[in-house]
Every structure is written in C-alpha cells, then in structure tokens.
Amino acid sequence: MHELLVRWQRGWSLSRGWMDYDETDGVIVVRVGEPDREVEYLTTPAYAARAARLALTTPGTTRLTVLASDPDAVAKSIHPLTVRAIPRIMTIPLADHPHHPIPPEYELHLTAGPTVIRAELHHAGEPVASGHLALHGSDAVPDLIHTEPAHRRRGLAAALMTALTTQARTQGATTGLLAASPEGQFLYDALGWTPSYHLVFATT
C-alpha cells in the first residue's frame, strides 16, 4: 500500500469520524455505514480492478478511491464504476504555510481537540465558513473547507487554513496533506501547496 494514501486516509477518517477500517490484500476497507456510502474502498492501481469487483459485489452504495499517476488508465480498469471526481493529493511543510488574516468583520471560533481541530468564521453572529483539520502523527489533514456563497472571494478560506494550520503546528504537526477538488486546487496552489498524485473517486 502506498504510504501517502495510507497517511491521507488515516487523517481523512479521523476528520469524518469513520474509524472502523482495516487493510487486506492491498485494499483499505472503511466501513462508513451512511446511506449514500456504506463502504469505502481505497487502493492503488495494482489492486484497482480487484477493489472495483469488491465494490460491485458489496450490498448498498459503495465508493472506491484509487491513488493514481494516470487517472485515465485507472478509470478504464475500474469500469463499470462511475468516476465522480479526480482531486489531487497536495502537501506542504507547515512552516512554509503563508499567513492570511481574518477580515475584521469576521470572528473566528476554534475548537482544538487532540486529534481534530474545528474552525468556523462568523459574520453578524452566523457561521459563514468552516473547516476541519485532523492530526495523525506529524500530518495535518485539512478537510471539509467550505464558505457560504454570499461570502466567497473575501479570503475566508485562506484565513481558515491559516487558523487551522497554525493551531496544528502548536500541537506538533509538521506536514500538511489534503485532497483538493479541481476547484479547491486554485486556493491551495495560491497557498503554496504542492500537487502530487491524483485520487480517482468512483461509485457503484
């Protein structure tokens, strides 16, 4: 199993609270138990066809994530699953993460637990932007970064990332690791994150 995929999965699972998982024969199995995602399989191209067969024969809605340098080849190998998205794994040394201040009309609410940090930005008493960051070993894994449409293009996502990664450093994390959607890549590129592998997300 590729070490980068394992590291990302551990942090992502912590963020979502999906802690019932194991690994067998090159495939990580995360038992989510939600209506639109009963089970998530994660693997590498060498085991993608096998993982796709598992997904197709598992009752309920299942998802498959494959770490890939060639997403088109992976998409062919997991047919007839439907590819839903192809985000990028991105990393950064947290010491290099830029600082973006919170705009003065917004207020930060930060909850720092030992494994998950949660942040919200409020405007006029209402939450308008939020995000999680999971801590696993020396990795900080941001997740679920969201800004309400009416408050976008004001630097709130960058300010949230500053708050989350700054707190992560105080709790001992040294490396940022995340899965960026095609839209999110613009933000993380601007913040200095480095793209590496693709993640092919598919569903039954």
Coordinates of C-alpha atoms in Angstrom, one line a residue:
M1 CA 0.0 0.0 0.0
H2 CA 1.3 3.4 -0.9
E3 CA 2.4 5.3 2.2
L4 CA 0.9 8.6 1.0
L5 CA -2.5 7.1 0.5
V6 CA -2.4 5.5 4.0
R7 CA -1.4 8.8 5.6
W8 CA -4.2 10.7 3.9
Q9 CA -6.8 8.0 4.7
R10 CA -5.9 8.0 8.4
G11 CA -6.4 11.7 8.7
W12 CA -9.5 11.8 6.5
S13 CA -11.1 9.1 8.5
L14 CA -10.3 10.9 11.7
S15 CA -11.9 14.1 10.4
R16 CA -15.1 12.3 9.4
G17 CA -15.2 10.0 12.4
W18 CA -15.0 6.9 10.3
M19 CA -12.8 4.8 12.4
D20 CA -14.0 1.3 11.5
Y21 CA -11.4 0.3 8.9
D22 CA -8.7 -2.3 8.1
E23 CA -6.5 -3.3 5.2
T24 CA -6.4 -6.6 3.4
D25 CA -4.7 -7.7 0.2
G26 CA -3.8 -4.2 -0.9
V27 CA -7.2 -2.6 -0.2
I28 CA -8.2 -0.4 2.7
V29 CA -11.8 -1.0 3.7
V30 CA -13.6 1.8 5.6
R31 CA -17.0 0.8 6.9
V32 CA -18.8 4.2 6.9
G33 CA -22.3 3.0 7.4
E34 CA -24.1 6.0 5.9
P35 CA -27.0 5.7 3.4
D36 CA -25.0 7.1 0.5
R37 CA -21.8 5.5 1.5
E38 CA -22.0 2.1 3.2
V39 CA -18.4 1.2 2.5
E40 CA -15.4 3.0 1.0
Y41 CA -12.5 1.1 -0.6
L42 CA -9.1 2.7 -1.1
T43 CA -6.3 1.3 -3.1
T44 CA -3.5 1.8 -5.7
P45 CA -3.6 0.9 -9.4
A46 CA -2.1 -2.5 -8.9
Y47 CA -5.2 -3.6 -6.9
A48 CA -7.8 -1.3 -8.5
A49 CA -9.6 -4.0 -10.6
R50 CA -9.9 -6.2 -7.5
A51 CA -11.2 -3.3 -5.4
A52 CA -13.8 -2.5 -8.1
R53 CA -15.1 -6.1 -8.0
L54 CA -15.4 -5.8 -4.2
A55 CA -17.3 -2.5 -4.6
L56 CA -19.7 -4.0 -7.2
T57 CA -20.5 -7.1 -5.1
T58 CA -20.9 -5.2 -1.8
P59 CA -24.5 -4.5 -0.8
G60 CA -25.6 -0.9 -0.6
T61 CA -23.9 2.2 -2.0
T62 CA -20.1 1.8 -2.1
R63 CA -17.3 4.1 -3.2
L64 CA -13.8 3.5 -4.5
T65 CA -10.8 5.8 -4.2
V66 CA -7.6 5.0 -6.2
L67 CA -4.3 6.8 -5.8
A68 CA -3.1 7.3 -9.4
S69 CA -0.5 9.0 -11.6
D70 CA -2.5 8.1 -14.7
P71 CA -6.2 8.6 -13.8
D72 CA -7.4 7.7 -17.3
A73 CA -5.9 4.2 -17.1
V74 CA -7.4 3.7 -13.6
A75 CA -10.8 4.8 -14.9
K76 CA -10.6 2.1 -17.5
S77 CA -9.5 -0.6 -15.1
I78 CA -12.5 0.0 -12.7
H79 CA -15.2 0.0 -15.3
P80 CA -18.3 -0.1 -14.9
L81 CA -17.9 2.1 -11.8
T82 CA -18.7 5.7 -12.5
V83 CA -15.9 8.2 -11.9
R84 CA -17.3 11.2 -10.0
A85 CA -14.2 13.3 -9.4
I86 CA -10.4 13.4 -9.7
P87 CA -9.0 15.5 -7.0
R88 CA -5.2 15.9 -6.3
I89 CA -3.2 15.0 -3.3
M90 CA -1.3 18.1 -2.2
T91 CA 1.3 18.6 0.5
I92 CA 3.2 21.5 2.2
P93 CA 5.7 21.9 5.1
L94 CA 3.6 23.7 7.7
A95 CA 6.5 26.0 8.4
D96 CA 6.1 27.3 4.9
H97 CA 2.3 27.9 5.0
P98 CA 1.5 31.6 4.4
H99 CA -0.4 33.8 6.9
H100 CA -3.7 35.2 5.8
P101 CA -5.5 37.3 8.5
I102 CA -9.2 37.1 9.3
P103 CA -11.1 40.1 7.8
P104 CA -12.1 42.4 10.6
E105 CA -15.8 41.9 10.2
Y106 CA -15.5 38.2 10.8
E107 CA -14.9 36.3 14.1
L108 CA -13.0 33.0 14.5
H109 CA -14.4 30.2 16.6
L110 CA -11.7 27.5 17.1
T111 CA -12.1 24.2 18.9
A112 CA -8.8 22.3 19.2
G113 CA -9.2 18.7 20.2
P114 CA -6.2 16.2 20.4
T115 CA -7.0 14.7 17.0
V116 CA -9.4 17.1 15.3
I117 CA -9.3 20.9 15.1
R118 CA -12.6 22.6 14.0
A119 CA -12.8 26.2 12.9
E120 CA -15.7 28.5 12.0
L121 CA -15.8 32.1 10.8
H122 CA -18.9 34.0 11.9
H123 CA -20.4 37.1 10.5
A124 CA -23.1 39.0 12.4
G125 CA -23.3 36.0 14.7
E126 CA -23.9 33.5 12.0
P127 CA -21.4 30.8 10.8
V128 CA -20.4 31.5 7.2
A129 CA -17.2 29.5 6.7
S130 CA -15.9 26.3 8.3
G131 CA -13.3 23.6 8.1
H132 CA -11.8 20.6 9.9
L133 CA -8.2 19.5 10.3
A134 CA -7.3 16.1 11.6
L135 CA -4.0 15.3 13.3
H136 CA -2.3 12.0 12.7
G137 CA 1.3 11.6 13.6
S138 CA 3.1 14.6 12.2
D139 CA 0.5 15.1 9.5
A140 CA -2.2 17.8 9.5
V141 CA -5.0 16.8 7.1
P142 CA -7.5 19.7 6.3
D143 CA -11.0 18.6 5.3
L144 CA -14.5 20.0 4.6
I145 CA -13.3 23.5 4.0
H146 CA -16.4 25.5 3.0
T147 CA -17.5 29.1 2.6
E148 CA -21.1 30.1 2.0
P149 CA -21.6 31.5 -1.5
A150 CA -22.5 35.0 -0.3
H151 CA -19.2 35.3 1.5
R152 CA -16.8 33.9 -1.1
R153 CA -13.9 35.8 -2.7
R154 CA -13.2 37.6 0.6
G155 CA -10.2 35.5 1.6
L156 CA -12.1 33.5 4.2
A157 CA -10.9 30.0 3.0
A158 CA -7.3 31.2 3.2
A159 CA -7.9 32.7 6.6
L160 CA -9.4 29.4 7.8
M161 CA -6.4 27.5 6.5
T162 CA -4.1 29.9 8.4
A163 CA -6.0 29.3 11.6
L164 CA -6.2 25.6 11.2
T165 CA -2.5 25.1 10.2
T166 CA -1.2 27.5 12.9
Q167 CA -3.0 25.5 15.6
A168 CA -1.8 22.2 14.1
R169 CA 1.8 23.4 14.4
T170 CA 1.3 24.2 18.0
Q171 CA 0.1 20.6 18.5
G172 CA 3.2 19.2 16.9
A173 CA 2.2 18.7 13.2
T174 CA 4.9 19.5 10.6
T175 CA 3.3 18.5 7.2
G176 CA 0.1 19.4 5.6
L177 CA -1.6 16.7 3.5
L178 CA -5.0 17.0 1.7
A179 CA -7.2 16.0 -1.2
A180 CA -8.0 19.1 -3.3
S181 CA -11.0 19.2 -5.6
P182 CA -10.4 20.8 -9.0
E183 CA -12.0 24.0 -7.7
G184 CA -10.0 23.8 -4.4
Q185 CA -6.7 23.5 -6.2
F186 CA -6.8 27.2 -7.1
L187 CA -6.8 28.0 -3.4
Y188 CA -4.1 25.6 -2.4
D189 CA -1.9 26.5 -5.4
A190 CA -2.1 30.1 -4.2
L191 CA -1.2 29.0 -0.6
G192 CA 1.9 27.1 -1.9
W193 CA 0.7 23.5 -1.6
T194 CA 2.5 21.1 -4.0
P195 CA 0.3 18.7 -6.0
S196 CA 1.4 15.1 -6.4
Y197 CA -0.8 12.1 -7.2
H198 CA -4.4 12.1 -8.4
L199 CA -7.2 10.4 -6.5
V200 CA -9.8 8.8 -8.7
F201 CA -13.2 8.8 -6.8
A202 CA -15.8 6.4 -8.2
T203 CA -19.2 5.0 -7.2
T204 CA -21.2 1.9 -8.0

